[in-house]
Amino acid sequence: MDFIITFLNGLSLGGVYALIALGYTMVYGIAKMLNFAHGDIIMVGGYVLFVFVGLTGEPILAIILAAFLCMLIGISMEKAAYKPLRGASPLAVLITAIGVSYFLQSLAQIIFGAAPKFVVIADLGTITLGSLVIPVYSIVTLVVSILIMIGLSLFIKFTKTGRAMIAVSEDKAAAQIMGINVNNIITVTFLIGSFLAAIASVFYLLKAPNISPTFGSKPGIKAFTAAVIGGIGSIPGAMLGGFLLGIVEVFSNSVPQIAPYTDAIEFLILIIILLVRPTGILGKKRREKV
Amino acid sequence: MKNLFKKVAMVVAVTMLAVFTVSMSGCGKKNTEFVIGLSGPLTGPAAVYGLAVKNSAQMAVDEINEAGGLGGYKFKLVAVDDQHDASKVSTNYATLMKEGMQASLGCVTTKPGLEFKKLSKEDNVFFMTPSATADAIPEYDNGYQMCFADTKQGTYSANYVNDNVTVSNNKIGVLYNSQDDYSKGIYQNFKAQLASKFTLVEASFTEDNPTDLSSQVELLKDCEFIFLPIYYTPASVFMTAAKGKVSANTVYFGCDGLDGIDTAIQGFDINTIPQEVSYLSHFNSQSPTGAAAEYISKYTTKYGKDTLNQFGASAYDCVYAIYGAMKKAYDKDNSKVTPNTSASDMCELLKAEIKGGYTFSGVTGTNVTWDASGYVNKAAVKYVVKAKSE
């Protein structure tokens, strides 16, 4: 019985990791950069929810506003910090991303202070199935994240923009020659990534309703790990990596003797996978031409 | 040949410059005030504690100065930011020494505090930490604590449970942060001291702000008494996640880290938690009377409620305790206690006073004394933050 609940909790945490990992993996696949500020978009989403749930008392409205503002910040971040560096060395972009991350964290601390804020979006309670007491948020998280992933896959496969995204990720120069506006595609990617991060912040706050300026860094690192495990650049890989990491985390937390080593176990999995399959589970092998 | 000469000349010049600069910084500065140093997390995730300490220590210093200081000299507080990061402490310590630190509050949090302990030992600088609770903090004889050391909190709590708690299934739950020395220290001592009639159900997490505690709730859901030696932020997350899973009759019981759970988290309403929430501490942030109430009203008028917690109250007491011991030494021989007394001489004077039966009464306790190891002796206060909801 405990096993079922733990498994469900793992899937729901994994769903959240997968959503965030998608943001990392899509940006990497299309813009060929690691957006380390991605985790902090979750934090921004959390604070927007904090402000608007407090102001309006309307969770749905607050979620829509959070998604909207996260997307706005996502594209402004891209336009202001990353676009001028298009063509610069990957290292410069990486350092910029870390800078943006610190900028967002410090900004949040200046505006909201260092003390954590508590955000109750909605108290969903629990449902009882026989002897199982299941928290509703984990079901909601799992179902919604799976729906979003299906939607995203359909979007990428069947829309013009989605196919353009695949084209850009496969060969930027060729895509440009074929008339695809690469800059627009990158903007759309950041838009989608930030939307997913906003949704992830909702799920996080349903689970642990606490928000602080550094709130996004740990989930960010975990989701990045998930993206690398799954194969960075690969969308199904990010989902797989997210679920895998979520389940491992919840299960190792549920054994008291192993719990202190949860993080170590997760990163050990990363190391092993990188040793066995350097491109991740579903990552494409690239042949270097000399 | 000419080139070699040039190189040698350069080396000599640079060395001279370095020697000159060092000697300048060494003796150039003369204090005009008594300088008390402090390193704490003024930014970052633990800033709420660092700011409370800095604000309160400054408040005490201002009050002492308004009352005339000591021997006509004023006091000055120098606070530097360590972001709860032990690697920043050595730079901070150097800055403080440069500023002429004569006595110190050490570090606010334990990990940086362990670093500070080593550095201050070399120069023999007296420190009394308001809130670094690790047992190892007062290891050397220049270090003192105003807070209970972890051992005492874990032991006091276990003794309380052994004597007062009855649970139908004999299960006592504990949730601790396995990457935090504070939390782990209390947990280990609690475990060691807990009577064998109880079965200890353990759960742990690994982050300062955990984002998922679902497995921990599953582990602890059958316990009627859950010990929470953690800070209030993760505690609020746990209590929220445990709603509907843990019985409303369960008692949550923590240590001083839970102080502020009802006031310091903006947006968190403790009354939405059905269970009883209580903790063992030395400062009651809702104290209606006495020195504590006076401190609370002064602090909140000046700095608001956001950072009101026991860390600050303890820091306020540290400054007064250091001042009190200095005053005693001054009354005995006023030529020895001046702003230019070296840190090491000051340390010896303060130690002699404290070992010679100095007692202190303040916000966090009355008739406070220190034992030979530097641990504080004072009464623990059991404080129920919120009774069980009816």
XYZ file of C-alpha atoms in Angstrom:
680
model
C 0.000 0.000 0.000
C 2.770 2.365 1.008
C 4.509 1.338 -2.167
C 1.627 2.563 -4.336
C 1.515 5.941 -2.599
C 5.273 6.322 -2.797
C 5.231 5.419 -6.461
C 2.482 7.952 -7.111
C 4.397 10.624 -5.212
C 7.467 9.775 -7.266
C 5.555 10.078 -10.519
C 4.121 13.414 -9.494
C 7.524 14.815 -8.493
C 8.928 13.345 -11.682
C 6.235 15.118 -13.679
C 7.380 18.447 -12.270
C 11.030 17.661 -12.976
C 10.078 16.659 -16.491
C 8.302 19.982 -17.099
C 11.366 21.941 -15.986
C 13.749 19.620 -17.805
C 11.809 20.261 -21.007
C 12.669 23.939 -20.697
C 16.377 23.154 -20.412
C 16.392 20.601 -23.160
C 14.410 22.641 -25.693
C 16.552 25.723 -25.221
C 19.661 23.590 -25.512
C 18.372 21.779 -28.573
C 17.418 24.953 -30.403
C 19.651 27.755 -29.154
C 22.559 25.449 -28.239
C 22.946 27.088 -24.870
C 22.434 26.073 -21.246
C 19.998 28.489 -19.727
C 20.971 28.304 -16.081
C 18.498 31.044 -15.247
C 15.694 28.640 -16.124
C 15.298 27.501 -12.515
C 14.889 31.088 -11.418
C 11.910 31.512 -13.717
C 10.184 29.021 -11.398
C 11.051 31.322 -8.507
C 9.635 34.326 -10.388
C 6.468 32.330 -11.039
C 6.251 31.531 -7.342
C 6.487 35.179 -6.306
C 3.919 36.226 -8.917
C 1.585 33.598 -7.484
C 2.346 34.855 -3.978
C 1.422 38.419 -4.950
C -1.656 37.636 -7.011
C -3.121 34.892 -4.836
C -2.782 37.388 -1.984
C -4.303 40.248 -3.939
C -7.128 38.551 -5.774
C -7.732 35.322 -3.878
C -8.395 33.773 -7.273
C -6.012 30.873 -7.842
C -6.896 30.375 -11.515
C -6.425 34.058 -12.343
C -3.136 34.078 -10.436
C -1.897 31.037 -12.342
C -2.740 32.645 -15.683
C -0.979 35.850 -14.651
C 2.036 33.893 -13.415
C 2.297 32.037 -16.700
C 1.970 35.293 -18.626
C 4.577 37.152 -16.557
C 7.008 34.240 -16.642
C 6.761 34.154 -20.416
C 7.316 37.902 -20.516
C 10.413 37.628 -18.335
C 11.594 34.609 -20.310
C 11.554 36.477 -23.617
C 12.929 39.714 -22.163
C 15.763 37.692 -20.696
C 16.404 36.171 -24.085
C 16.228 39.500 -25.928
C 18.274 41.481 -23.430
C 20.920 39.016 -22.344
C 21.248 36.182 -24.851
C 20.363 37.622 -28.246
C 23.310 40.055 -28.307
C 25.551 37.066 -27.707
C 24.308 35.031 -30.654
C 27.468 33.713 -32.274
C 29.612 34.428 -29.231
C 31.513 31.583 -27.611
C 29.321 29.126 -25.689
C 31.286 29.923 -22.563
C 30.309 33.601 -22.733
C 26.648 32.637 -23.022
C 26.956 30.203 -20.133
C 28.496 32.827 -17.853
C 25.784 35.283 -18.913
C 23.127 32.744 -17.989
C 24.657 32.356 -14.534
C 24.703 36.144 -14.269
C 21.032 36.363 -15.200
C 20.297 33.752 -12.555
C 22.037 35.787 -9.843
C 20.345 38.932 -11.118
C 16.879 37.413 -10.759
C 17.657 36.032 -7.294
C 19.029 39.328 -6.031
C 16.141 41.237 -7.545
C 13.690 38.966 -5.749
C 15.558 39.471 -2.496
C 15.490 43.253 -2.904
C 11.776 43.299 -3.681
C 10.477 40.605 -1.343
C 13.223 40.254 1.272
C 15.099 37.168 2.330
C 12.413 35.685 4.569
C 10.471 32.856 2.930
C 6.891 33.572 1.968
C 4.111 31.063 2.308
C 1.744 30.736 -0.637
C -1.473 28.802 -0.344
C -2.803 28.497 -3.882
C -5.463 26.008 -2.902
C -5.817 23.360 -0.235
C -6.767 20.357 -2.334
C -6.933 17.960 0.595
C -6.755 14.187 0.311
C -8.964 11.450 -1.077
C -9.351 8.011 0.428
C -9.435 4.919 -1.762
C -9.844 1.899 0.471
C -6.858 2.068 2.785
C -5.007 4.547 0.560
C -4.978 8.196 1.562
C -3.845 10.048 -1.535
C -3.063 13.774 -1.587
C -5.063 15.317 -4.420
C -2.209 17.566 -5.522
C -0.069 14.623 -6.563
C -2.824 13.326 -8.843
C -3.435 16.795 -10.276
C 0.292 17.315 -10.823
C 0.735 13.979 -12.544
C -2.303 14.296 -14.800
C -1.702 17.912 -15.807
C 1.992 17.399 -16.471
C 1.296 14.377 -18.656
C -1.375 16.335 -20.582
C 1.044 19.218 -21.101
C 3.736 16.861 -22.357
C 1.319 15.241 -24.808
C 0.234 18.703 -25.968
C 3.826 19.798 -26.421
C 4.711 16.685 -28.418
C 1.706 17.229 -30.701
C 2.614 20.890 -31.088
C 6.139 20.050 -32.152
C 5.105 17.272 -34.521
C 2.122 18.809 -36.236
C 2.411 22.592 -36.320
C 4.500 24.672 -38.650
C 6.284 26.380 -35.767
C 6.930 23.051 -34.095
C 8.442 21.569 -37.209
C 10.508 24.709 -37.672
C 11.833 24.124 -34.156
C 12.951 20.619 -35.082
C 14.556 22.002 -38.221
C 16.495 24.655 -36.296
C 17.674 22.122 -33.755
C 18.939 19.799 -36.481
C 20.735 22.351 -38.600
C 20.466 26.038 -37.871
C 22.149 27.228 -41.058
C 20.125 24.976 -43.335
C 16.910 25.996 -41.577
C 17.789 29.635 -42.156
C 18.399 28.977 -45.835
C 14.990 27.342 -46.042
C 13.388 30.577 -44.869
C 12.909 29.891 -41.172
C 13.363 32.923 -38.929
C 15.723 31.421 -36.387
C 15.416 34.325 -33.961
C 11.651 33.953 -33.825
C 11.958 30.230 -33.243
C 14.351 30.830 -30.346
C 11.914 33.332 -28.864
C 9.093 30.800 -29.134
C 11.315 28.237 -27.400
C 11.962 30.556 -24.481
C 8.255 31.330 -24.367
C 7.344 27.652 -24.078
C 10.134 26.950 -21.588
C 9.028 29.808 -19.350
C 5.406 28.699 -19.552
C 6.423 25.217 -18.409
C 8.468 26.724 -15.587
C 5.446 28.750 -14.459
C 3.318 25.605 -14.390
C 6.080 23.847 -12.462
C 6.033 26.634 -9.887
C 2.300 26.061 -9.377
C 2.892 22.362 -8.727
C 5.800 23.114 -6.419
C 3.713 25.476 -4.362
C 0.901 22.929 -4.124
C 3.463 20.487 -2.688
C 5.588 22.820 -0.567
C 3.946 26.232 -0.297
C 7.122 28.146 0.503
C 8.893 30.628 -1.690
C 12.283 32.266 -1.190
C 14.710 33.996 -3.593
C 16.788 30.852 -4.021
C 13.726 28.633 -4.386
C 14.417 27.813 -8.035
C 18.022 26.710 -7.828
C 17.613 23.198 -6.432
C 14.738 22.143 -8.703
C 16.658 23.787 -11.530
C 19.745 21.673 -10.889
C 17.675 18.503 -10.433
C 15.760 19.106 -13.642
C 18.963 19.898 -15.487
C 20.328 16.587 -14.245
C 17.137 14.924 -15.480
C 17.587 16.544 -18.885
C 21.184 15.335 -19.130
C 20.270 11.825 -17.968
C 17.538 11.640 -20.587
C 19.812 13.139 -23.228
C 19.987 16.890 -23.462
C 18.285 18.176 -26.578
C 15.868 15.259 -26.654
C 12.271 15.980 -25.653
C 11.224 12.404 -24.797
C 14.567 12.128 -23.009
C 13.738 15.050 -20.713
C 10.418 13.438 -19.798
C 12.024 10.077 -19.152
C 14.847 11.625 -17.129
C 12.392 13.686 -15.089
C 10.223 10.728 -14.134
C 13.260 8.561 -13.416
C 14.799 11.150 -11.121
C 11.502 11.876 -9.347
C 10.886 8.212 -8.593
C 14.463 7.639 -7.418
C 14.274 10.691 -5.157
C 10.980 9.770 -3.514
C 11.916 6.133 -3.027
C 15.298 6.862 -1.535
C 13.707 9.459 0.759
C 11.282 6.831 1.989
C 14.059 4.614 3.390
C 15.381 6.337 6.527
C 18.869 4.842 6.224
C 19.283 5.916 2.614
C 17.469 9.258 2.823
C 20.544 11.346 3.778
C 22.228 10.202 0.557
C 19.344 11.006 -1.793
C 21.183 13.755 -3.659
C 24.315 11.671 -3.895
C 22.347 8.785 -5.384
C 20.719 11.020 -7.961
C 23.998 12.517 -9.089
C 25.637 9.102 -9.039
C 23.021 7.943 -11.530
C 23.983 10.922 -13.670
C 27.658 9.971 -13.540
C 26.976 6.325 -14.361
C 24.742 7.210 -17.285
C 27.285 9.671 -18.608
C 29.967 6.991 -18.414
C 27.875 4.371 -20.171
C 26.036 6.635 -22.620
C 27.748 10.021 -22.790
C 24.824 11.538 -24.712
C 22.200 10.397 -22.180
C 19.610 7.635 -22.468
C 17.800 8.976 -25.509
C 20.426 11.434 -26.721
C 21.528 11.319 -30.316
C 25.035 10.257 -31.098
C 26.766 12.860 -33.176
C 29.579 11.823 -35.391
C 32.333 14.387 -35.512
C 33.689 14.909 -38.997
C 37.363 15.629 -39.121
C 72.963 41.091 -17.151
C 71.052 44.312 -17.268
C 67.845 42.349 -17.483
C 68.688 40.314 -14.419
C 69.446 43.467 -12.488
C 66.086 44.877 -13.515
C 64.333 41.754 -12.286
C 66.118 41.787 -8.970
C 65.310 45.450 -8.522
C 61.665 44.773 -9.251
C 61.518 41.966 -6.724
C 63.136 44.158 -4.090
C 60.771 47.000 -4.849
C 57.705 44.797 -4.634
C 58.861 43.228 -1.379
C 59.542 46.641 0.126
C 56.124 47.814 -0.908
C 54.479 44.757 0.588
C 56.359 45.089 3.877
C 55.505 48.770 4.014
C 51.826 48.174 3.386
C 51.599 45.423 5.964
C 53.343 47.477 8.619
C 51.078 50.411 7.838
C 47.922 48.367 8.216
C 49.278 46.714 11.338
C 49.967 49.701 13.491
C 48.390 52.584 11.651
C 44.940 52.141 13.103
C 44.059 53.328 16.589
C 40.623 52.623 17.989
C 38.586 55.458 19.383
C 35.680 53.180 20.322
C 35.294 49.657 21.683
C 34.838 47.469 18.626
C 32.614 44.382 18.629
C 32.745 42.219 15.528
C 30.143 39.934 13.990
C 29.954 37.701 10.927
C 26.559 36.462 9.828
C 24.314 35.768 6.841
C 23.060 39.241 5.940
C 21.988 38.052 2.492
C 21.009 34.658 1.102
C 18.655 31.985 2.423
C 19.644 32.399 6.093
C 19.522 36.216 6.028
C 16.510 36.299 8.324
C 18.758 35.111 11.165
C 21.752 37.274 10.303
C 19.669 40.409 10.018
C 17.928 39.698 13.314
C 21.306 39.361 15.018
C 22.786 42.428 13.375
C 19.738 44.584 14.126
C 19.505 43.454 17.725
C 23.223 43.792 18.410
C 23.126 47.284 16.903
C 20.132 48.095 19.081
C 22.004 47.003 22.206
C 25.111 48.952 21.160
C 23.026 52.095 20.550
C 21.389 51.741 23.961
C 24.727 51.292 25.696
C 26.118 54.326 23.877
C 23.098 56.440 24.765
C 23.633 55.516 28.387
C 27.209 56.794 28.146
C 29.189 53.803 26.928
C 32.023 52.601 29.144
C 34.560 54.940 30.724
C 33.556 57.686 28.316
C 34.168 55.516 25.283
C 31.423 54.453 22.914
C 30.906 51.026 21.399
C 30.893 50.211 17.720
C 29.445 47.131 16.021
C 31.078 45.926 12.821
C 28.943 43.334 11.027
C 30.106 41.547 7.889
C 28.174 39.234 5.598
C 29.124 35.543 5.332
C 25.957 34.307 3.550
C 26.022 31.229 5.829
C 29.099 30.150 3.856
C 32.096 28.912 5.844
C 34.499 29.747 3.020
C 33.800 33.466 3.448
C 34.720 33.508 7.125
C 38.492 33.899 6.859
C 38.146 37.045 4.722
C 35.504 38.355 7.092
C 37.677 37.617 10.074
C 40.567 39.543 8.514
C 38.237 42.478 7.826
C 37.056 42.473 11.424
C 40.598 42.357 12.793
C 41.520 45.244 10.514
C 38.600 47.181 11.954
C 40.102 46.684 15.394
C 37.763 44.014 16.788
C 38.306 43.538 20.532
C 35.487 41.138 21.309
C 33.043 39.362 19.063
C 29.675 37.708 18.674
C 31.376 35.136 16.451
C 29.167 33.799 13.706
C 25.393 33.619 13.597
C 25.180 30.122 12.128
C 27.017 26.952 13.004
C 29.014 26.070 9.885
C 30.739 29.443 9.532
C 31.001 29.513 13.326
C 33.201 26.420 13.347
C 35.591 28.268 11.042
C 35.499 31.402 13.152
C 36.317 29.366 16.237
C 39.648 28.245 14.765
C 40.657 31.684 13.531
C 39.782 33.452 16.771
C 41.705 30.854 18.765
C 44.960 31.867 17.046
C 44.598 35.521 18.009
C 42.867 34.734 21.309
C 39.783 36.838 20.499
C 36.853 36.495 22.878
C 33.559 35.559 21.269
C 30.096 34.787 22.545
C 27.816 33.518 19.796
C 24.108 34.233 20.018
C 23.006 31.309 17.901
C 25.698 28.928 16.598
C 24.520 25.963 18.624
C 26.995 23.227 17.644
C 28.642 21.566 20.610
C 32.054 22.211 19.115
C 31.670 26.010 18.988
C 33.010 26.756 22.494
C 35.737 24.109 22.137
C 38.580 26.544 22.869
C 38.528 28.650 25.968
C 37.972 31.938 24.102
C 34.535 30.793 22.865
C 31.169 31.052 24.653
C 27.539 30.495 23.724
C 24.402 32.394 24.676
C 22.209 29.732 23.064
C 21.788 26.136 24.172
C 24.295 23.821 22.558
C 22.802 21.065 20.419
C 23.510 18.443 23.064
C 21.462 20.322 25.579
C 18.533 20.800 23.182
C 18.496 17.144 22.114
C 18.933 15.961 25.672
C 16.410 18.383 27.162
C 13.879 17.355 24.521
C 14.446 13.631 25.033
C 14.135 14.079 28.794
C 10.904 15.956 28.263
C 9.544 13.169 26.065
C 10.663 10.423 28.461
C 8.948 12.116 31.386
C 5.816 13.599 29.857
C 4.767 11.874 26.670
C 2.546 8.833 26.371
C 1.621 7.485 22.963
C -0.639 4.512 22.295
C 1.675 2.802 19.790
C 4.952 3.812 21.501
C 6.097 5.453 18.294
C 7.942 8.749 18.455
C 8.600 10.349 15.087
C 11.533 12.565 14.211
C 12.138 14.624 11.074
C 15.586 16.153 10.628
C 17.723 17.783 7.980
C 20.597 15.388 7.356
C 22.765 18.086 5.750
C 22.469 20.558 8.576
C 24.806 20.171 11.555
C 22.284 21.867 13.835
C 19.454 19.521 12.974
C 21.573 16.400 12.829
C 23.278 17.223 16.125
C 20.012 17.552 18.001
C 18.634 14.434 16.364
C 21.624 12.309 17.364
C 21.504 13.407 20.978
C 17.754 13.003 21.087
C 18.064 9.486 19.741
C 20.779 8.615 22.248
C 18.790 9.916 25.193
C 15.309 8.639 24.283
C 13.958 5.961 26.612
C 13.953 2.423 25.238
C 10.187 2.060 25.745
C 9.749 4.169 22.597
C 10.366 3.182 18.994
C 11.902 6.053 17.082
C 10.505 6.485 13.561
C 13.032 8.461 11.563
C 12.674 10.581 8.447
C 15.063 13.097 6.980
C 15.497 15.508 4.102
C 18.529 17.130 2.558
C 17.766 20.765 1.693
C 17.345 23.955 3.679
C 14.124 24.659 1.796
C 12.793 21.234 0.848
C 10.382 21.199 -2.048
C 8.969 17.732 -1.600
C 8.310 15.998 1.710
C 5.749 13.432 0.577
C 7.902 10.390 1.447
C 8.666 11.791 4.882
C 4.949 12.298 5.578
C 4.321 8.682 4.601
C 6.966 7.488 7.054
C 5.708 9.548 9.977
C 1.961 9.394 9.441
C 1.249 6.930 12.288
C 3.180 8.827 14.960
C 1.292 10.646 17.697
C 4.295 12.685 18.746
C 6.667 14.098 16.143
C 9.916 15.775 17.125
C 11.006 18.425 14.630
C 14.586 19.591 15.279
C 14.485 21.751 12.144
C 13.957 25.393 11.213
C 10.490 26.771 10.841
C 10.430 27.014 7.059
C 10.771 23.278 6.371
C 8.568 22.641 9.409
C 5.758 24.687 7.876
C 6.156 22.729 4.647
C 6.027 19.429 6.513
C 2.985 20.408 8.566
C 1.148 21.499 5.448
C 2.039 18.343 3.533
C 0.991 16.230 6.537
C -2.510 17.691 6.684
C -5.074 14.918 6.312
C -2.393 12.243 6.703
C -1.136 12.772 10.260
C -3.780 12.613 13.008
C -4.997 15.906 14.454
C -4.183 14.550 17.922
C -0.507 14.362 17.095
C 1.807 16.813 18.845
C 4.540 18.603 16.913
C 7.440 19.486 19.145
C 10.611 21.232 18.058
C 13.601 23.184 19.276
C 14.502 26.863 19.053
C 14.553 26.596 15.260
C 10.754 26.554 15.322
C 10.612 29.905 17.077
C 8.880 32.316 14.728
C 6.859 29.679 12.874
C 3.689 31.587 13.717
C 4.930 35.084 12.848
C 7.977 35.054 10.603
C 6.562 33.315 7.546
C 4.512 35.772 5.613
C 1.325 34.158 4.358
C 1.490 31.116 6.637
C -1.411 30.789 9.037
C -0.478 28.436 11.855
C -4.173 27.998 12.640
C -4.632 26.025 9.429
C -2.494 23.324 11.058
C -4.808 21.124 13.139
C -2.118 19.692 15.451
C -0.506 21.160 18.552
C 2.729 22.989 17.743
C 5.258 23.575 20.518
C 8.979 23.914 21.111
C 11.670 24.030 23.739
C 13.577 27.288 23.721
C 15.141 30.093 25.687
C 13.134 32.931 24.189
C 9.395 33.284 23.784
C 8.673 35.605 20.856
C 5.161 36.234 22.219
C 6.117 36.823 25.796
C 3.530 39.155 27.312
C 5.676 40.363 30.227
C 9.187 40.915 31.457
C 12.449 41.647 29.695
C 11.454 39.608 26.648
C 8.289 41.661 26.085
C 10.267 44.883 26.400
C 12.802 43.690 23.848
C 10.042 42.583 21.452
C 8.327 45.956 21.525
C 11.612 47.838 21.008
C 12.664 45.556 18.187
C 9.394 45.580 16.301
C 9.081 49.371 16.459
C 12.527 49.696 14.973
C 12.764 46.817 12.500
C 9.280 45.324 12.134
C 8.117 41.786 12.789
C 9.691 40.122 9.771
C 12.980 39.281 11.444
C 11.837 38.976 15.051
C 13.218 35.695 16.375
C 15.263 34.191 19.176
C 18.525 34.724 17.276
C 18.076 38.460 17.658
C 17.074 38.297 21.309
C 20.113 36.184 22.011
C 22.404 38.627 20.177
C 20.963 41.488 22.194
C 21.887 39.571 25.335
C 25.358 38.743 24.008
C 26.196 42.421 23.585
C 24.930 43.232 27.073
C 26.724 40.227 28.555
C 30.013 41.287 26.973
C 29.408 44.866 28.075
C 28.567 43.688 31.599
C 31.738 41.618 31.891
C 33.816 44.472 30.462
C 32.282 46.860 32.963
C 33.185 44.563 35.836
C 36.747 44.405 34.617
C 36.739 48.173 34.129
C 35.508 48.758 37.671
C 38.408 46.706 38.981
C 41.101 48.433 36.928
C 39.967 51.102 34.511
C 43.370 51.505 32.874
C 43.157 47.992 31.452
C 39.859 48.410 29.609
C 40.187 50.995 26.842
C 39.485 50.990 23.108
C 43.164 50.192 22.615
C 43.260 47.126 24.824
C 44.369 44.338 22.509
C 41.855 41.644 21.628
C 43.945 39.053 23.438
C 44.180 41.098 26.664
C 40.462 41.798 26.461
C 39.816 38.080 26.042
C 41.769 37.276 29.205
C 39.887 39.947 31.168
C 36.481 38.739 29.997
C 37.312 35.096 30.630
C 38.492 35.918 34.139
C 35.216 37.725 34.873
C 33.028 34.914 33.521
C 34.990 32.226 35.352
C 34.939 34.371 38.472
C 31.219 34.002 38.966
C 29.763 36.544 36.581
C 25.992 36.178 36.282
C 23.901 37.888 33.683
C 20.180 38.529 33.388
C 18.641 39.508 30.102
C 15.979 38.761 27.552
C 16.714 35.062 27.120
C 17.178 34.138 30.751
C 17.875 35.291 34.277
C 20.892 34.390 36.397
C 22.667 33.098 33.348
C 26.095 31.581 33.961
C 28.606 29.713 31.848
C 30.331 26.461 32.698
C 34.040 25.817 32.254
C 33.529 24.609 28.680
C 31.722 27.781 27.600
C 28.238 26.248 27.528
C 25.460 28.404 28.892
C 23.469 27.465 31.993
C 19.952 28.796 32.022
C 16.379 27.588 32.205
C 14.669 26.220 29.098
C 11.224 27.544 28.302
C 8.616 25.195 26.869
C 6.387 27.175 24.661
C 3.150 26.057 22.977
C 2.800 28.106 19.807
C -0.602 26.777 18.981
C -2.847 24.364 20.829
C -4.640 21.543 19.035
C -7.561 22.846 16.982
C -10.939 21.867 18.378
